[in-house]
Amino acid sequence: MAHKHSLTDRRTEIDTRLERALDGTESGRLAPASTAVLERDTRWYGQLVALSHNSLATTADRAVAVPAATAIELLRGYLRLREELIHQLDNEATDSLQREVTPALLASDYLYTSAYSTLGTLTADRIAECVEELTTVSESIIEALGSDCLQSPPSPAEYCSAIDNTAGALGRGAAVIGATLAGIDGPDGDHFATLGRGFGTVWKIQDILASDGLSVRTGTTHTERRLRQHANRRLRETDRALRQLSSAVDVPSLRAFGAETVSERIAGRSSDES
């Protein structure tokens, strides 16, 4: 089950599939779709799809795992564009920025539908369950995007909840879809959901604390402390889920992924945050 495939190699495969899905969007009114997806990071959510699949599958099936990973990354691009639009409009955007709203909306809709069409190309067993999970993730994201806490300075509790329901939901979907494609069964499915949400939430908090996102959204030390506390909580839940997974799962590979990509130092391990 421990299929040796580096994060760099897997990212290359996912990038290639994303470029194919976004072919023709580099210019014109759909250009924000290409920018939102292709110019970013390590494909962390897509990596989680593939790793979750490979932790259960007897052989690595890239023909299944890579398209599913691509679908999650496309939905992530949708979330990124919609969040940027909400923050832009909430910050009294100028007329020049306002003129960019329509292309961004169209591009985000394109990414949303592309996520479903990409996942729908698979003919694997249990694909219907995967589409259902993607729908659950989408509904969580849309509800969170429509909440007041993303349209005005949120309270610390609201901010943590919004992260759970967007980045955390994406992480859950990535882990569950990957594991489902590999034939997950029984209680292990719930454990994958827990570890995916935990990893996704902590990944996002790590990104917020490493950037100026916190000062832009709230600007308070109290909120930073609450985010660190929340990350700690999710890390503990993730650790329990990993310990409860059955022997059929390659748990060491999942732990290694978390250790390599989700930095525990952002959780601030101080006694007052435990």
Tab-separated table of C-alpha atoms in Angstrom:
chain	number	residue	atom	x	y	z
A	1	MET	CA	0.000	0.000	0.000
A	2	ALA	CA	2.889	2.389	0.632
A	3	HIS	CA	3.258	3.467	-2.995
A	4	LYS	CA	6.418	5.514	-3.267
A	5	HIS	CA	5.529	8.660	-5.162
A	6	SER	CA	6.986	12.013	-4.150
A	7	LEU	CA	4.865	15.088	-3.554
A	8	THR	CA	6.704	16.790	-6.404
A	9	ASP	CA	5.954	13.977	-8.867
A	10	ARG	CA	2.318	13.868	-7.829
A	11	ARG	CA	2.006	17.621	-8.154
A	12	THR	CA	3.321	17.395	-11.716
A	13	GLU	CA	0.648	14.851	-12.606
A	14	ILE	CA	-2.122	16.949	-11.075
A	15	ASP	CA	-0.808	20.115	-12.750
A	16	THR	CA	-0.851	18.406	-16.127
A	17	ARG	CA	-4.463	17.349	-15.648
A	18	LEU	CA	-5.442	20.835	-14.428
A	19	GLU	CA	-3.861	22.462	-17.469
A	20	ARG	CA	-5.932	20.156	-19.649
A	21	ALA	CA	-9.128	21.023	-17.770
A	22	LEU	CA	-8.390	24.755	-18.036
A	23	ASP	CA	-7.218	24.767	-21.635
A	24	GLY	CA	-8.541	27.860	-23.393
A	25	THR	CA	-9.154	29.905	-20.236
A	26	GLU	CA	-5.806	31.707	-20.204
A	27	SER	CA	-7.304	34.854	-21.716
A	28	GLY	CA	-10.676	36.518	-22.039
A	29	ARG	CA	-13.485	36.537	-19.507
A	30	LEU	CA	-12.520	33.148	-18.045
A	31	ALA	CA	-8.896	34.144	-17.392
A	32	PRO	CA	-9.432	34.391	-13.595
A	33	ALA	CA	-10.141	30.642	-13.571
A	34	SER	CA	-6.709	29.853	-14.922
A	35	THR	CA	-5.012	32.378	-12.638
A	36	ALA	CA	-6.784	31.150	-9.506
A	37	VAL	CA	-5.740	27.545	-10.058
A	38	LEU	CA	-2.547	27.339	-12.076
A	39	GLU	CA	-0.452	29.940	-10.279
A	40	ARG	CA	-0.706	28.399	-6.839
A	41	ASP	CA	1.182	26.164	-4.437
A	42	THR	CA	1.694	22.464	-3.882
A	43	ARG	CA	-1.709	20.996	-4.834
A	44	TRP	CA	-2.104	20.047	-1.190
A	45	TYR	CA	-5.779	19.053	-1.387
A	46	GLY	CA	-5.193	17.015	-4.518
A	47	GLN	CA	-2.245	15.350	-2.806
A	48	LEU	CA	-4.548	14.350	0.052
A	49	VAL	CA	-6.960	12.698	-2.402
A	50	ALA	CA	-4.199	10.610	-3.940
A	51	LEU	CA	-2.560	9.756	-0.644
A	52	SER	CA	-5.847	8.697	0.954
A	53	HIS	CA	-6.525	6.467	-2.041
A	54	ASN	CA	-3.063	4.952	-2.003
A	55	SER	CA	-3.151	4.303	1.745
A	56	LEU	CA	-5.880	1.717	1.066
A	57	ALA	CA	-5.408	0.520	-2.503
A	58	THR	CA	-3.311	-2.563	-3.158
A	59	THR	CA	-1.841	-0.812	-6.189
A	60	ALA	CA	-1.651	2.869	-7.058
A	61	ASP	CA	-4.303	3.697	-9.653
A	62	ARG	CA	-3.332	7.092	-11.037
A	63	ALA	CA	-6.029	6.905	-13.702
A	64	VAL	CA	-8.532	7.181	-10.833
A	65	ALA	CA	-6.683	9.185	-8.181
A	66	VAL	CA	-5.350	11.994	-10.397
A	67	PRO	CA	-8.709	13.017	-11.951
A	68	ALA	CA	-10.309	12.959	-8.487
A	69	ALA	CA	-7.456	15.083	-7.155
A	70	THR	CA	-7.951	17.471	-10.067
A	71	ALA	CA	-11.656	17.815	-9.271
A	72	ILE	CA	-10.878	18.827	-5.686
A	73	GLU	CA	-8.317	21.391	-6.852
A	74	LEU	CA	-10.838	22.874	-9.286
A	75	LEU	CA	-13.373	23.242	-6.481
A	76	ARG	CA	-10.653	24.816	-4.385
A	77	GLY	CA	-10.123	27.362	-7.169
A	78	TYR	CA	-13.844	28.154	-7.070
A	79	LEU	CA	-13.611	28.775	-3.325
A	80	ARG	CA	-10.558	30.985	-3.714
A	81	LEU	CA	-12.189	33.204	-6.327
A	82	ARG	CA	-15.426	33.563	-4.385
A	83	GLU	CA	-13.588	34.416	-1.150
A	84	GLU	CA	-11.512	37.035	-2.955
A	85	LEU	CA	-14.645	38.585	-4.412
A	86	ILE	CA	-16.355	38.756	-1.027
A	87	HIS	CA	-13.321	40.363	0.611
A	88	GLN	CA	-12.945	42.789	-2.284
A	89	LEU	CA	-16.557	43.940	-2.173
A	90	ASP	CA	-16.482	44.183	1.598
A	91	ASN	CA	-13.468	46.497	1.427
A	92	GLU	CA	-15.189	49.215	-0.639
A	93	ALA	CA	-13.668	48.264	-3.950
A	94	THR	CA	-13.042	50.988	-6.487
A	95	ASP	CA	-14.837	51.154	-9.827
A	96	SER	CA	-11.863	49.547	-11.576
A	97	LEU	CA	-12.076	46.565	-9.254
A	98	GLN	CA	-15.834	46.398	-9.589
A	99	ARG	CA	-15.450	45.905	-13.337
A	100	GLU	CA	-13.575	42.693	-12.609
A	101	VAL	CA	-16.483	41.139	-10.736
A	102	THR	CA	-18.311	39.662	-13.725
A	103	PRO	CA	-15.299	37.779	-15.155
A	104	ALA	CA	-14.462	36.466	-11.688
A	105	LEU	CA	-18.015	35.241	-11.162
A	106	LEU	CA	-18.073	33.552	-14.558
A	107	ALA	CA	-14.673	31.984	-13.946
A	108	SER	CA	-15.647	30.685	-10.522
A	109	ASP	CA	-18.803	29.130	-11.981
A	110	TYR	CA	-16.653	27.515	-14.646
A	111	LEU	CA	-14.381	26.009	-11.990
A	112	TYR	CA	-17.368	24.747	-10.013
A	113	THR	CA	-18.906	22.928	-12.974
A	114	SER	CA	-15.489	21.687	-14.131
A	115	ALA	CA	-14.936	20.030	-10.744
A	116	TYR	CA	-18.099	17.981	-11.198
A	117	SER	CA	-17.483	17.184	-14.869
A	118	THR	CA	-13.908	16.062	-14.106
A	119	LEU	CA	-15.020	13.747	-11.320
A	120	GLY	CA	-17.892	12.568	-13.494
A	121	THR	CA	-15.515	11.294	-16.172
A	122	LEU	CA	-14.493	8.443	-13.877
A	123	THR	CA	-16.137	5.076	-14.356
A	124	ALA	CA	-14.782	3.634	-11.133
A	125	ASP	CA	-16.897	1.724	-8.650
A	126	ARG	CA	-18.643	3.924	-6.077
A	127	ILE	CA	-18.292	7.056	-8.195
A	128	ALA	CA	-21.850	8.006	-7.199
A	129	GLU	CA	-20.722	8.143	-3.563
A	130	CYS	CA	-17.825	10.391	-4.554
A	131	VAL	CA	-20.123	12.795	-6.384
A	132	GLU	CA	-22.400	12.818	-3.340
A	133	GLU	CA	-19.435	13.708	-1.130
A	134	LEU	CA	-18.388	16.488	-3.515
A	135	THR	CA	-21.927	17.824	-3.311
A	136	THR	CA	-21.778	17.805	0.494
A	137	VAL	CA	-18.506	19.750	0.350
A	138	SER	CA	-19.967	22.234	-2.145
A	139	GLU	CA	-23.026	22.842	0.011
A	140	SER	CA	-20.851	23.504	3.061
A	141	ILE	CA	-18.716	25.978	1.121
A	142	ILE	CA	-21.681	27.815	-0.415
A	143	GLU	CA	-23.393	28.140	2.954
A	144	ALA	CA	-20.208	29.475	4.532
A	145	LEU	CA	-19.666	31.951	1.689
A	146	GLY	CA	-23.160	33.278	2.231
A	147	SER	CA	-22.739	33.772	5.960
A	148	ASP	CA	-22.211	37.170	7.545
A	149	CYS	CA	-18.840	36.213	9.005
A	150	LEU	CA	-17.217	36.411	5.570
A	151	GLN	CA	-18.823	39.746	4.759
A	152	SER	CA	-17.757	41.701	7.837
A	153	PRO	CA	-15.045	41.391	10.504
A	154	PRO	CA	-15.965	38.081	12.164
A	155	SER	CA	-15.698	37.097	15.792
A	156	PRO	CA	-12.941	34.540	16.512
A	157	ALA	CA	-15.551	31.777	16.856
A	158	GLU	CA	-17.165	32.730	13.535
A	159	TYR	CA	-13.789	32.827	11.831
A	160	CYS	CA	-12.890	29.325	13.056
A	161	SER	CA	-16.286	28.026	11.961
A	162	ALA	CA	-15.865	29.548	8.501
A	163	ILE	CA	-12.471	27.849	8.110
A	164	ASP	CA	-13.952	24.494	9.161
A	165	ASN	CA	-16.779	24.860	6.661
A	166	THR	CA	-14.569	25.839	3.722
A	167	ALA	CA	-10.980	24.599	3.963
A	168	GLY	CA	-11.960	21.906	6.458
A	169	ALA	CA	-14.795	20.734	4.209
A	170	LEU	CA	-12.423	20.542	1.245
A	171	GLY	CA	-9.989	18.471	3.303
A	172	ARG	CA	-12.770	16.148	4.377
A	173	GLY	CA	-13.915	15.745	0.776
A	174	ALA	CA	-10.382	15.063	-0.432
A	175	ALA	CA	-9.771	12.321	2.128
A	176	VAL	CA	-13.202	10.715	1.802
A	177	ILE	CA	-13.252	10.716	-2.010
A	178	GLY	CA	-9.750	9.253	-2.207
A	179	ALA	CA	-10.575	6.558	0.338
A	180	THR	CA	-13.957	5.808	-1.253
A	181	LEU	CA	-12.360	5.209	-4.643
A	182	ALA	CA	-10.076	2.681	-2.944
A	183	GLY	CA	-13.036	0.819	-1.412
A	184	ILE	CA	-13.215	2.223	2.118
A	185	ASP	CA	-15.738	0.466	4.298
A	186	GLY	CA	-17.107	0.623	7.842
A	187	PRO	CA	-15.890	2.988	10.589
A	188	ASP	CA	-12.722	3.842	8.690
A	189	GLY	CA	-14.817	6.136	6.479
A	190	ASP	CA	-15.683	8.338	9.459
A	191	HIS	CA	-12.052	8.426	10.535
A	192	PHE	CA	-10.961	9.582	7.076
A	193	ALA	CA	-13.593	12.329	7.234
A	194	THR	CA	-12.238	13.491	10.600
A	195	LEU	CA	-8.588	13.468	9.597
A	196	GLY	CA	-9.362	15.196	6.285
A	197	ARG	CA	-11.283	17.993	7.987
A	198	GLY	CA	-8.558	18.375	10.593
A	199	PHE	CA	-5.728	18.511	8.085
A	200	GLY	CA	-7.674	20.939	5.876
A	201	THR	CA	-8.497	23.312	8.703
A	202	VAL	CA	-4.951	23.350	10.089
A	203	TRP	CA	-3.505	23.821	6.608
A	204	LYS	CA	-5.642	26.915	6.144
A	205	ILE	CA	-4.831	28.337	9.576
A	206	GLN	CA	-1.160	27.804	8.839
A	207	ASP	CA	-1.574	29.785	5.610
A	208	ILE	CA	-3.450	32.596	7.387
A	209	LEU	CA	-0.851	32.988	10.119
A	210	ALA	CA	1.995	32.940	7.600
A	211	SER	CA	0.464	35.745	5.531
A	212	ASP	CA	-1.239	39.061	6.125
A	213	GLY	CA	-4.633	37.396	5.953
A	214	LEU	CA	-5.183	37.649	9.692
A	215	SER	CA	-4.481	41.385	9.878
A	216	VAL	CA	-6.661	42.022	6.869
A	217	ARG	CA	-9.612	40.085	8.275
A	218	THR	CA	-9.478	40.848	12.004
A	219	GLY	CA	-6.208	42.375	13.149
A	220	THR	CA	-6.467	41.117	16.737
A	221	THR	CA	-4.085	39.133	18.908
A	222	HIS	CA	-7.102	37.462	20.486
A	223	THR	CA	-8.158	36.040	17.125
A	224	GLU	CA	-4.658	34.719	16.465
A	225	ARG	CA	-4.700	32.939	19.827
A	226	ARG	CA	-8.106	31.423	19.089
A	227	LEU	CA	-6.913	30.221	15.692
A	228	ARG	CA	-3.953	28.498	17.312
A	229	GLN	CA	-6.240	26.900	19.881
A	230	HIS	CA	-8.557	25.729	17.143
A	231	ALA	CA	-5.643	24.258	15.183
A	232	ASN	CA	-4.551	22.375	18.306
A	233	ARG	CA	-8.057	20.984	18.731
A	234	ARG	CA	-8.229	19.780	15.154
A	235	LEU	CA	-4.747	18.238	15.390
A	236	ARG	CA	-5.785	16.226	18.442
A	237	GLU	CA	-8.892	14.999	16.631
A	238	THR	CA	-6.779	14.055	13.631
A	239	ASP	CA	-4.355	12.135	15.805
A	240	ARG	CA	-7.216	10.158	17.389
A	241	ALA	CA	-8.655	9.368	13.964
A	242	LEU	CA	-5.295	8.103	12.744
A	243	ARG	CA	-4.916	5.878	15.809
A	244	GLN	CA	-8.391	4.423	15.266
A	245	LEU	CA	-7.895	3.467	11.621
A	246	SER	CA	-7.811	-0.247	10.938
A	247	SER	CA	-4.737	-2.248	9.977
A	248	ALA	CA	-5.963	-2.196	6.359
A	249	VAL	CA	-4.848	1.441	6.116
A	250	ASP	CA	-1.274	2.615	5.600
A	251	VAL	CA	-1.379	4.964	8.581
A	252	PRO	CA	2.366	5.793	8.565
A	253	SER	CA	2.059	7.370	5.102
A	254	LEU	CA	-0.827	9.565	6.291
A	255	ARG	CA	1.091	10.597	9.403
A	256	ALA	CA	4.158	11.400	7.324
A	257	PHE	CA	2.093	13.570	4.992
A	258	GLY	CA	0.697	15.489	7.949
A	259	ALA	CA	4.125	15.917	9.501
A	260	GLU	CA	5.625	17.112	6.223
A	261	THR	CA	2.894	19.482	5.101
A	262	VAL	CA	0.871	20.558	8.143
A	263	SER	CA	3.226	22.362	10.494
A	264	GLU	CA	2.339	21.734	14.132
A	265	ARG	CA	4.296	24.776	15.218
A	266	ILE	CA	1.431	26.992	14.079
A	267	ALA	CA	-0.706	25.457	16.812
A	268	GLY	CA	1.498	27.031	19.412
A	269	ARG	CA	1.700	24.108	21.834
A	270	SER	CA	1.664	26.374	24.884
A	271	SER	CA	-0.058	25.262	28.060
A	272	ASP	CA	-2.755	27.922	27.890
A	273	GLU	CA	-3.860	26.675	24.457
A	274	SER	CA	-4.199	22.985	25.177
